[in-house]
Coordinates of C-alpha atoms in Angstrom, one line a residue:
M1 CA 0.0 0.0 0.0
T2 CA 1.4 3.4 -1.1
E3 CA 1.2 6.7 0.8
Q4 CA -1.3 7.8 -1.9
D5 CA -3.5 4.8 -1.1
I6 CA -3.4 5.6 2.6
Q7 CA -4.3 9.2 2.0
E8 CA -7.2 8.2 -0.3
C9 CA -8.5 5.7 2.3
Q10 CA -8.3 8.4 5.0
K11 CA -10.2 10.8 2.8
S12 CA -12.9 8.2 2.2
L13 CA -13.4 7.7 5.9
D14 CA -13.3 11.4 6.5
F15 CA -16.2 11.9 4.0
V16 CA -18.2 9.0 5.4
L17 CA -17.6 9.1 9.2
G18 CA -15.4 12.1 9.9
W19 CA -18.0 14.5 8.6
F20 CA -19.9 14.0 11.8
A21 CA -17.5 12.2 14.1
K22 CA -14.6 14.6 14.1
P23 CA -16.6 17.7 15.1
I24 CA -18.3 15.7 17.9
F25 CA -15.5 13.5 19.2
I26 CA -12.4 15.6 18.4
D27 CA -12.4 19.4 18.1
G28 CA -15.8 20.6 16.9
D29 CA -14.7 21.1 13.3
Y30 CA -14.8 19.2 9.9
P31 CA -11.9 17.1 8.7
Q32 CA -9.2 19.0 6.9
S33 CA -9.6 16.8 3.8
M34 CA -13.2 17.9 3.5
K35 CA -12.4 21.5 4.1
S36 CA -9.7 21.3 1.3
N37 CA -12.1 19.8 -1.2
L38 CA -15.4 21.4 -0.3
S39 CA -14.3 24.8 1.1
S40 CA -17.1 26.6 -0.7
L41 CA -19.8 24.4 0.6
L42 CA -19.0 23.7 4.2
P43 CA -19.9 26.3 6.8
E44 CA -17.2 27.7 9.1
F45 CA -17.7 27.2 12.8
S46 CA -16.8 29.9 15.3
D47 CA -14.7 29.0 18.3
A48 CA -17.9 29.1 20.5
E49 CA -19.7 26.8 18.1
K50 CA -16.8 24.3 18.1
K51 CA -16.7 24.3 21.8
Y52 CA -20.5 23.7 21.9
I53 CA -20.4 20.8 19.4
K54 CA -17.4 18.9 20.8
G55 CA -18.4 16.1 23.2
T56 CA -22.1 16.2 22.5
A57 CA -22.5 12.4 21.9
D58 CA -23.1 9.7 24.6
F59 CA -21.6 7.1 22.3
F60 CA -20.6 6.4 18.7
A61 CA -23.5 4.8 16.7
L62 CA -22.1 2.8 13.8
S63 CA -24.1 1.4 10.9
F64 CA -22.0 -1.1 8.9
G65 CA -23.0 -3.1 5.9
A66 CA -23.5 -3.2 2.2
T67 CA -23.9 0.3 0.7
L68 CA -26.7 -0.5 -1.6
S69 CA -26.2 2.6 -3.6
F70 CA -22.4 2.2 -3.8
Q71 CA -22.4 1.4 -7.5
L72 CA -24.4 4.5 -8.2
L73 CA -21.8 6.9 -6.8
D74 CA -19.6 9.0 -9.0
S75 CA -16.1 7.3 -9.3
Q76 CA -14.4 10.4 -7.8
M77 CA -16.5 10.1 -4.7
K78 CA -15.4 6.5 -4.0
F79 CA -11.7 7.5 -3.6
H80 CA -10.6 4.1 -5.1
Q81 CA -12.3 2.3 -2.2
L82 CA -14.1 -1.0 -2.4
E83 CA -16.9 -2.5 -0.3
S84 CA -15.3 -4.6 2.5
L85 CA -16.4 -7.0 5.2
S86 CA -13.6 -5.9 7.5
L87 CA -15.7 -4.7 10.5
R88 CA -12.9 -5.4 13.0
Q89 CA -10.5 -3.1 11.1
L90 CA -13.1 -0.3 11.0
L91 CA -13.8 -0.6 14.7
Y92 CA -10.1 -0.4 15.5
W93 CA -9.8 2.7 13.3
I94 CA -12.7 4.4 14.9
S95 CA -11.4 3.7 18.4
R96 CA -7.9 5.1 17.6
E97 CA -9.1 8.0 15.5
Y98 CA -11.8 9.3 17.8
N99 CA -10.2 8.9 21.3
K100 CA -11.6 5.5 22.1
P101 CA -15.4 6.3 22.3
K102 CA -18.0 3.8 23.4
I103 CA -19.3 2.2 20.3
F104 CA -22.8 0.8 19.7
I105 CA -23.3 -1.1 16.4
V106 CA -26.8 0.0 15.6
E107 CA -27.1 -1.7 12.3
N108 CA -25.1 -4.5 10.7
S109 CA -25.6 -7.2 8.0
W110 CA -24.9 -8.0 4.4
F111 CA -27.3 -9.2 1.8
V112 CA -28.2 -12.4 0.0
S113 CA -30.1 -13.2 -3.2
G114 CA -33.8 -12.5 -3.4
S115 CA -34.4 -16.1 -4.3
T116 CA -33.1 -17.2 -0.9
K117 CA -35.9 -18.9 1.2
R118 CA -35.7 -19.8 4.8
D119 CA -32.4 -21.8 4.6
D120 CA -30.0 -18.8 4.5
A121 CA -26.7 -20.4 5.3
K122 CA -24.8 -17.6 3.4
Y123 CA -26.5 -14.9 5.5
I124 CA -25.5 -16.9 8.7
Y125 CA -21.9 -16.9 7.5
Y126 CA -21.9 -13.1 7.2
L127 CA -23.6 -12.7 10.5
K128 CA -21.2 -15.0 12.3
K129 CA -18.2 -13.3 10.7
F130 CA -19.3 -9.8 11.7
I131 CA -20.1 -10.8 15.3
M132 CA -16.8 -12.7 15.7
E133 CA -15.0 -9.7 14.4
T134 CA -16.8 -7.6 16.9
L135 CA -15.7 -10.0 19.7
K136 CA -12.1 -9.9 18.5
A137 CA -12.1 -6.1 18.5
I138 CA -13.3 -6.2 22.1
R139 CA -11.0 -8.9 23.3
Y140 CA -7.8 -8.3 21.4
D141 CA -7.9 -4.7 20.3
E142 CA -9.5 -3.2 23.4
V143 CA -12.2 -1.5 21.4
D144 CA -15.1 -0.4 23.7
V145 CA -18.1 -1.9 21.8
F146 CA -21.0 -2.3 24.2
G147 CA -23.9 -3.3 21.9
Y148 CA -24.8 -4.9 18.6
T149 CA -28.0 -4.8 16.5
V150 CA -28.5 -6.9 13.4
W151 CA -30.3 -5.5 10.3
S152 CA -33.0 -6.5 9.9
L153 CA -36.0 -8.2 11.5
M154 CA -37.6 -9.1 8.2
D155 CA -37.1 -8.9 4.5
G156 CA -38.1 -5.6 2.9
F157 CA -37.7 -3.2 0.1
E158 CA -34.0 -2.4 -0.2
W159 CA -33.7 0.9 -2.0
H160 CA -32.8 0.8 -5.7
R161 CA -32.3 -3.0 -5.5
G162 CA -36.0 -3.4 -4.5
Y163 CA -36.9 -7.0 -3.6
S164 CA -34.0 -8.5 -5.6
I165 CA -32.0 -9.1 -2.3
R166 CA -32.9 -10.1 1.2
R167 CA -31.5 -9.0 4.5
G168 CA -34.0 -10.1 7.1
L169 CA -34.0 -12.8 9.9
F170 CA -37.6 -13.6 8.9
Y171 CA -38.6 -14.6 5.4
V172 CA -41.4 -12.6 3.9
D173 CA -43.4 -14.1 1.0
F174 CA -44.0 -11.0 -1.0
Q175 CA -46.2 -13.0 -3.5
S176 CA -48.7 -14.0 -0.8
H177 CA -51.8 -11.9 -0.1
D178 CA -51.1 -11.5 3.6
K179 CA -47.3 -11.2 3.2
K180 CA -46.8 -13.9 5.8
F181 CA -43.3 -14.1 7.3
L182 CA -41.5 -17.1 8.9
P183 CA -38.2 -17.4 10.8
K184 CA -35.1 -18.3 8.8
S185 CA -32.2 -20.4 9.9
S186 CA -30.4 -17.1 10.7
A187 CA -33.1 -16.2 13.2
L188 CA -32.6 -19.4 15.1
F189 CA -28.8 -18.9 14.9
Y190 CA -29.1 -15.4 16.3
Q191 CA -31.5 -16.6 19.0
K192 CA -29.0 -19.2 20.2
L193 CA -26.2 -16.6 20.0
I194 CA -28.0 -14.3 22.4
E195 CA -28.9 -17.1 24.7
R196 CA -25.2 -18.1 25.0
N197 CA -24.1 -14.4 25.0
G198 CA -21.5 -15.2 22.3
F199 CA -19.5 -18.2 21.3
P200 CA -18.8 -20.4 24.4
P201 CA -15.9 -22.9 24.2
L202 CA -17.9 -25.7 22.6
P203 CA -16.1 -28.3 20.4
E204 CA -17.7 -26.9 17.2
N205 CA -16.4 -23.4 18.0
Q206 CA -12.8 -24.5 18.5
P207 CA -10.1 -24.1 15.8
I208 CA -8.1 -27.2 15.0
D209 CA -4.6 -27.6 13.5
G210 CA -2.5 -30.6 12.7
K211 CA -1.8 -33.1 10.0
F212 CA -3.9 -35.9 8.4
P213 CA -2.8 -39.5 8.7
C214 CA 0.1 -40.5 6.4
D215 CA -2.1 -42.8 4.4
F216 CA -4.9 -40.2 3.9
A217 CA -5.9 -40.1 0.2
W218 CA -6.1 -36.7 -1.6
G219 CA -7.9 -36.5 -5.0
I220 CA -8.9 -34.3 -7.9
V221 CA -12.3 -34.8 -9.6
D222 CA -13.5 -33.8 -13.0
N223 CA -17.1 -34.3 -14.1
Y224 CA -17.2 -34.8 -17.9
I225 CA -15.3 -37.0 -20.3
Q226 CA -16.3 -37.9 -23.8
H227 CA -13.2 -38.9 -25.8
I228 CA -11.9 -41.5 -23.4
P229 CA -8.5 -42.4 -25.1
W230 CA -7.6 -38.8 -25.7
I231 CA -8.6 -37.5 -22.2
M232 CA -7.1 -40.5 -20.4
S233 CA -3.7 -39.8 -21.9
I234 CA -4.0 -36.2 -20.6
Y235 CA -4.9 -37.4 -17.1
G236 CA -1.9 -39.8 -17.3
D237 CA 0.4 -36.9 -17.9
I238 CA -1.2 -34.9 -15.1
L239 CA -0.8 -37.8 -12.7
S240 CA 2.8 -38.2 -13.6
I241 CA 3.4 -34.5 -13.0
L242 CA 1.7 -34.6 -9.6
L243 CA 3.8 -37.6 -8.6
M244 CA 7.1 -36.1 -9.7
T245 CA 6.4 -32.8 -8.0
G246 CA 5.4 -34.5 -4.8
L247 CA 1.8 -33.2 -4.8
L248 CA 0.7 -36.9 -4.7
P249 CA 3.4 -38.5 -2.4
N250 CA 2.2 -42.0 -2.7
M251 CA 0.0 -44.3 -4.9
A252 CA -2.7 -44.4 -2.2
S253 CA -3.6 -40.9 -3.4
I254 CA -6.5 -41.0 -5.8
V255 CA -7.5 -39.2 -8.9
T256 CA -11.2 -39.9 -9.5
L257 CA -12.7 -39.7 -13.0
L258 CA -16.4 -39.2 -13.3
I259 CA -17.5 -40.1 -16.8
S260 CA -20.7 -38.5 -18.1
T261 CA -22.2 -39.3 -21.4
S262 CA -24.7 -36.5 -21.1
R263 CA -22.1 -33.9 -22.1
S264 CA -19.9 -33.8 -25.1
L265 CA -16.7 -32.0 -25.9
P266 CA -16.3 -30.0 -29.2

């Protein structure tokens, strides 16, 4: 990462968070990057106004998730930034940038396809990742996060993406007359998480490291073969390469060929 990248990243955060956070948590005035780029649009605060504004928040309320209008922004307003799932990094930055305020995550989630029904494993993955990152920020980075709120209770209309995505813990059947809603797998996951107040040291929550048994078989699978003699010679060459490079250390290792006559090669 270059110095220019760091400056652009700082500018992006200044325009998104610093616009409000710096006056309230630091010195009562806008970030310098905003004043340099928008000097004709931003009002100037008097010393009395700066003193009045500074320290007027009880806590830092953070909303973190997919910016549904991100792709609609002018490229110059993105400052070369990309959407990111790195909640822990942002929490750490806020804590160091704004004098370690108390942080309440008032809205957090990502989105999944609108075709997702009640089995929303991908949404659970996002939810678990965000909450684990929050716990790491508290335990390892000493960030003062005191609350977390997931977005949202049920599926709804998501701005310019309409009903093409879902972000709720409860599934809403938008095609039904009464718009009935039912709990998804993520709702049950979140319920259990609250009951346990986090991730207790259960076996399924523990990381594992080590090696597999020496005679453990590793394989590579392909799913269509039509010209058997021709393709078999290729697989023979691949197998020879793998054996010579040590990627397949013994003949107990397996390369499985699944032959399908329903597909054809040109």
